CSV table of C-alpha atoms in Angstrom, one decimal:
chain,number,residue,atom,x,y,z
N,142,UNK,CA,37.4,82.2,75.0
N,143,UNK,CA,39.2,84.1,72.7
N,144,UNK,CA,41.5,87.2,73.7
N,145,UNK,CA,42.3,90.0,71.6
N,146,UNK,CA,45.0,92.2,73.2
N,147,UNK,CA,46.0,95.5,71.5
N,148,UNK,CA,49.3,97.3,72.4
N,149,UNK,CA,50.2,94.0,74.3
N,150,UNK,CA,53.8,94.7,75.0
N,151,UNK,CA,55.2,92.0,76.9
N,152,UNK,CA,51.6,90.3,77.5
N,153,UNK,CA,51.0,91.0,81.1
N,154,UNK,CA,47.3,90.4,80.5
N,155,UNK,CA,48.2,87.0,79.7
N,156,UNK,CA,50.2,86.7,82.8
N,157,UNK,CA,47.4,87.7,84.8
N,158,UNK,CA,44.9,85.1,82.9
N,159,UNK,CA,47.4,82.4,83.7
N,160,UNK,CA,47.9,83.3,87.2
N,161,UNK,CA,44.1,83.2,87.7
N,162,UNK,CA,43.8,80.0,86.0
N,163,UNK,CA,41.4,81.4,83.4
N,164,UNK,CA,41.6,79.3,80.3
N,165,UNK,CA,41.3,80.6,76.9
N,166,UNK,CA,41.5,79.2,73.5
N,167,UNK,CA,43.3,81.8,71.6
N,168,UNK,CA,45.3,84.8,72.7
N,169,UNK,CA,45.7,87.3,69.8
N,170,UNK,CA,48.2,89.9,70.3
N,171,UNK,CA,48.6,93.3,68.4
N,172,UNK,CA,52.4,94.7,69.0
N,173,UNK,CA,55.1,96.0,66.9
N,174,UNK,CA,58.1,96.3,69.3
N,175,UNK,CA,60.3,93.4,68.4
N,176,UNK,CA,61.7,93.1,71.8
N,177,UNK,CA,58.3,92.9,73.5
N,178,UNK,CA,57.2,90.3,70.9
N,179,UNK,CA,60.3,88.3,72.0
N,180,UNK,CA,59.6,88.2,75.3
N,181,UNK,CA,56.2,87.4,75.1
N,182,UNK,CA,56.7,84.5,72.6
N,183,UNK,CA,59.4,83.1,74.7
N,184,UNK,CA,57.1,82.8,77.7
N,185,UNK,CA,53.8,82.0,75.6
N,186,UNK,CA,54.9,80.1,72.4
N,187,UNK,CA,51.2,79.3,71.5
N,188,UNK,CA,50.1,83.1,71.5
N,189,UNK,CA,49.1,84.7,68.1
N,190,UNK,CA,51.1,87.9,67.3
N,191,UNK,CA,48.8,89.9,64.5
N,192,UNK,CA,51.1,92.9,64.2
N,193,UNK,CA,50.0,96.5,63.7
N,194,UNK,CA,47.0,97.6,65.2
N,195,UNK,CA,45.7,99.7,62.6
N,196,UNK,CA,45.8,96.7,60.2
N,197,UNK,CA,43.7,94.4,62.6
N,198,UNK,CA,40.5,93.1,60.9
N,199,UNK,CA,37.9,91.5,63.2
N,200,UNK,CA,36.9,89.4,60.0
N,201,UNK,CA,40.2,87.6,60.0
N,202,UNK,CA,39.6,86.6,63.7
N,203,UNK,CA,37.2,84.3,65.6
N,204,UNK,CA,34.6,85.9,68.2
N,205,UNK,CA,36.4,87.9,70.6
N,206,UNK,CA,35.3,87.6,74.2
N,207,UNK,CA,37.6,89.8,75.8
N,208,UNK,CA,39.2,92.8,74.4
N,209,UNK,CA,42.2,94.5,76.4
N,210,UNK,CA,44.7,97.3,76.0
N,211,UNK,CA,46.8,99.9,77.3
N,212,UNK,CA,47.0,102.4,74.4
N,213,UNK,CA,50.4,104.8,74.3
N,214,UNK,CA,49.8,107.6,76.8
N,215,UNK,CA,52.5,109.9,76.3
N,216,UNK,CA,49.7,112.4,74.8
N,217,UNK,CA,47.6,112.0,77.8
N,218,UNK,CA,50.0,111.9,80.9
N,219,UNK,CA,50.5,114.6,83.2
N,220,UNK,CA,54.2,114.0,82.9
N,221,UNK,CA,53.9,114.1,78.9
N,222,UNK,CA,53.6,117.2,76.7
N,223,UNK,CA,50.0,117.0,76.8
N,224,UNK,CA,49.2,116.9,73.4
N,225,UNK,CA,46.2,114.8,74.0
N,226,UNK,CA,44.2,113.4,71.0
N,227,UNK,CA,46.6,115.2,68.3
N,228,UNK,CA,49.6,113.2,69.5
N,229,UNK,CA,50.0,110.4,66.7
N,230,UNK,CA,50.7,108.1,69.6
N,231,UNK,CA,47.4,109.0,71.5
N,232,UNK,CA,45.4,108.6,68.3
N,233,UNK,CA,46.0,104.8,68.6
N,234,UNK,CA,43.4,105.1,71.2
N,235,UNK,CA,40.8,105.4,68.5
N,236,UNK,CA,41.9,101.9,67.4
N,237,UNK,CA,40.9,100.4,70.5
N,238,UNK,CA,37.3,102.2,70.2
N,239,UNK,CA,37.1,100.9,66.5
N,240,UNK,CA,37.8,97.3,67.6
N,241,UNK,CA,35.4,97.5,70.5
N,242,UNK,CA,32.6,98.3,68.3
N,243,UNK,CA,33.6,95.9,65.6
N,244,UNK,CA,34.4,92.8,68.0
N,245,UNK,CA,31.5,93.5,70.4
N,246,UNK,CA,33.5,91.6,73.1
N,247,UNK,CA,31.6,90.4,76.1
N,248,UNK,CA,34.2,92.2,78.3
N,249,UNK,CA,36.8,94.8,77.9
N,250,UNK,CA,39.5,96.7,79.7
N,251,UNK,CA,41.4,99.9,78.8
N,252,UNK,CA,44.2,101.0,81.0
N,253,UNK,CA,45.8,104.5,81.0
N,254,UNK,CA,47.7,107.0,82.8
N,255,UNK,CA,45.9,109.7,85.1
N,256,UNK,CA,45.2,112.7,82.7
N,257,UNK,CA,43.2,115.8,82.4
N,258,UNK,CA,39.6,115.7,83.3
N,259,UNK,CA,38.8,116.9,79.6
N,260,UNK,CA,40.8,114.1,78.0
N,261,UNK,CA,39.4,111.7,80.7
N,262,UNK,CA,35.9,112.6,79.8
N,263,UNK,CA,36.3,112.1,76.1
N,264,UNK,CA,37.4,108.5,76.7
N,265,UNK,CA,34.6,107.9,79.3
N,266,UNK,CA,31.9,109.2,76.8
N,267,UNK,CA,33.5,107.1,73.9
N,268,UNK,CA,33.5,103.7,75.9
N,269,UNK,CA,30.3,104.7,77.8
N,270,UNK,CA,31.9,104.0,81.1
N,271,UNK,CA,33.7,105.7,83.8
N,272,UNK,CA,37.0,104.6,84.9
N,273,UNK,CA,38.1,103.4,88.5
N,274,UNK,CA,41.7,104.6,89.5
N,275,UNK,CA,43.6,102.1,91.3
N,276,UNK,CA,47.0,102.8,92.8
N,277,UNK,CA,49.5,99.8,92.4
N,278,UNK,CA,50.6,100.3,96.0
N,279,UNK,CA,47.7,98.5,97.2
N,280,UNK,CA,49.2,95.1,95.6
N,281,UNK,CA,52.9,95.7,95.0
N,282,UNK,CA,55.7,97.9,96.3
N,283,UNK,CA,55.2,100.7,94.3
N,284,UNK,CA,53.0,103.9,94.0
N,285,UNK,CA,51.7,103.9,90.5
N,286,UNK,CA,48.3,105.3,90.1
N,287,UNK,CA,46.5,104.3,86.7
N,288,UNK,CA,42.8,104.5,85.3
N,289,UNK,CA,41.0,101.4,84.3
N,290,UNK,CA,37.9,101.5,82.0
N,291,UNK,CA,36.3,98.3,82.0
N,292,UNK,CA,32.9,96.6,81.9
N,293,UNK,CA,33.8,93.8,84.2
N,294,UNK,CA,31.3,94.1,86.9
N,295,UNK,CA,31.9,94.8,90.7
N,296,UNK,CA,35.3,96.3,90.5
N,297,UNK,CA,36.2,97.9,93.9
N,298,UNK,CA,39.7,99.0,95.3
N,299,UNK,CA,42.0,96.0,96.1
N,300,UNK,CA,42.7,95.4,99.6
N,301,UNK,CA,46.0,96.7,100.7
N,302,UNK,CA,48.4,93.6,100.6
N,303,UNK,CA,50.9,96.1,102.6
N,304,UNK,CA,53.8,95.1,100.2
N,305,UNK,CA,56.9,97.2,100.7
N,306,UNK,CA,60.3,97.8,99.3
N,307,UNK,CA,62.0,95.2,101.7
N,308,UNK,CA,60.1,92.5,100.2
N,309,UNK,CA,61.3,92.8,96.5
N,310,UNK,CA,64.9,93.5,97.0
N,311,UNK,CA,67.0,90.7,95.9
N,312,UNK,CA,69.1,88.9,98.6
N,313,UNK,CA,72.0,90.8,99.5
N,314,UNK,CA,70.4,94.1,98.8
N,315,UNK,CA,67.7,94.1,101.5
N,316,UNK,CA,69.7,96.2,103.9
N,317,UNK,CA,68.1,99.6,103.7
N,318,UNK,CA,66.7,100.3,106.9
N,319,UNK,CA,63.7,102.3,106.1
N,320,UNK,CA,62.7,99.7,103.3
N,321,UNK,CA,60.4,97.9,105.6
N,322,UNK,CA,57.9,100.7,105.2
N,323,UNK,CA,58.9,102.4,101.9
N,324,UNK,CA,57.0,102.0,98.7
N,325,UNK,CA,59.0,103.0,95.3
N,326,UNK,CA,57.7,106.3,93.7
N,327,UNK,CA,57.5,109.8,95.4
N,328,UNK,CA,55.4,112.7,94.4
N,329,UNK,CA,54.9,112.9,90.7
N,330,UNK,CA,56.7,109.6,89.6
N,331,UNK,CA,53.3,107.7,89.2
N,332,UNK,CA,53.3,108.8,85.7
N,333,UNK,CA,57.0,108.8,84.9
N,334,UNK,CA,58.2,105.2,85.5
N,335,UNK,CA,60.9,106.8,88.0
N,336,UNK,CA,61.5,103.6,89.4
N,337,UNK,CA,63.2,102.5,86.1
N,338,UNK,CA,66.3,104.8,86.9
N,339,UNK,CA,65.9,105.0,90.7
N,340,UNK,CA,68.4,104.0,93.1
N,341,UNK,CA,68.3,102.3,96.5
N,342,UNK,CA,71.6,102.6,98.6
N,343,UNK,CA,73.0,104.3,95.6
N,344,UNK,CA,72.4,101.7,93.0
N,345,UNK,CA,70.1,101.0,90.3
N,346,UNK,CA,67.1,98.6,90.7
N,347,UNK,CA,67.9,95.2,89.2
N,348,UNK,CA,65.7,94.0,86.4
N,349,UNK,CA,64.2,91.3,88.8
N,350,UNK,CA,63.3,94.0,91.3
N,351,UNK,CA,61.5,95.8,88.5
N,352,UNK,CA,59.8,92.7,87.7
N,353,UNK,CA,58.7,92.2,91.2
N,354,UNK,CA,57.5,95.8,91.5
N,355,UNK,CA,55.3,95.2,88.6
N,356,UNK,CA,54.4,91.6,90.1
N,357,UNK,CA,55.7,90.1,87.1
N,358,UNK,CA,57.4,86.6,87.7
N,359,UNK,CA,61.3,86.6,88.3
N,360,UNK,CA,63.3,86.4,85.0
N,361,UNK,CA,60.2,86.9,82.8
N,362,UNK,CA,62.0,89.4,80.9
N,363,UNK,CA,65.4,88.0,80.7
N,364,UNK,CA,65.5,86.9,77.2
N,365,UNK,CA,66.4,90.5,76.2
N,366,UNK,CA,68.9,93.0,77.2
N,367,UNK,CA,68.6,95.0,80.5
N,368,UNK,CA,67.9,98.2,78.5
N,369,UNK,CA,65.0,96.7,77.0
N,370,UNK,CA,63.9,95.0,80.1
N,371,UNK,CA,63.6,98.3,82.1
N,372,UNK,CA,61.8,100.0,79.2
N,373,UNK,CA,59.1,97.1,78.8
N,374,UNK,CA,58.6,96.8,82.4
N,375,UNK,CA,58.1,100.6,82.9
N,376,UNK,CA,55.5,100.6,80.2
N,377,UNK,CA,53.9,97.3,81.4
N,378,UNK,CA,50.8,96.7,83.5
N,379,UNK,CA,51.4,95.9,87.4
N,380,UNK,CA,49.8,92.3,86.8
N,381,UNK,CA,48.2,92.0,90.3
N,382,UNK,CA,45.9,94.9,89.5
N,383,UNK,CA,44.9,93.1,86.3
N,384,UNK,CA,44.2,89.9,88.3
N,385,UNK,CA,42.2,92.0,90.5
N,386,UNK,CA,39.9,93.0,87.7
N,387,UNK,CA,39.9,89.9,85.8
N,388,UNK,CA,38.8,87.9,88.8
N,389,UNK,CA,35.2,89.0,88.3
N,390,UNK,CA,34.7,87.8,84.9
N,391,UNK,CA,32.5,84.9,84.1
N,392,UNK,CA,32.1,82.8,81.0
């Protein structure tokens, strides 16, 4: 199996594949952020980075079986300026559409923020499939609602694992009385990554705690500065949501 991941970031899709034990021959990643590339390569030295998505040519690649991506969402988000498809960052979504048409993979997955219905409908029409909205709270200790467009079959809501803040705090920090029944992220925070800067008992969440919120392995991002760790974790996927979706693939 060959995977093409667009806007790969720190390669959360690859974490999910490995967590599920899904074997792949090649993992091609399009990403231009040098810090995210460093983290991904540090953890997966055999992956193949292919740079700018606008320059990706399927003729240079083998047959792609799985195409995944979470295109930049600042132009779509309720929390953003809602510049929709005229925002240069959101225009990158059309690169996903282009490569979906050119690669013709067996499966695809596109993730994005919740957005105004007119934007969502455009994406739905172009991908010819309706999204499913999943809140990361079902599989992690954070409220984080996202839309997932995928042709992977039989995707339903995950069972609630009932994971709360208390379980992700590092040793010595798990003393907040209410944390046994609290999830990170309140009203409006789902689209703004507020947990990046949030505090518990007057302190900032540690990078490891943020990794746990995203169900990323502890210290996965520790080869870059904490500033970059917070940034890429805020922009990344909740891995266990992706696992929930990927587990229905068959090859």
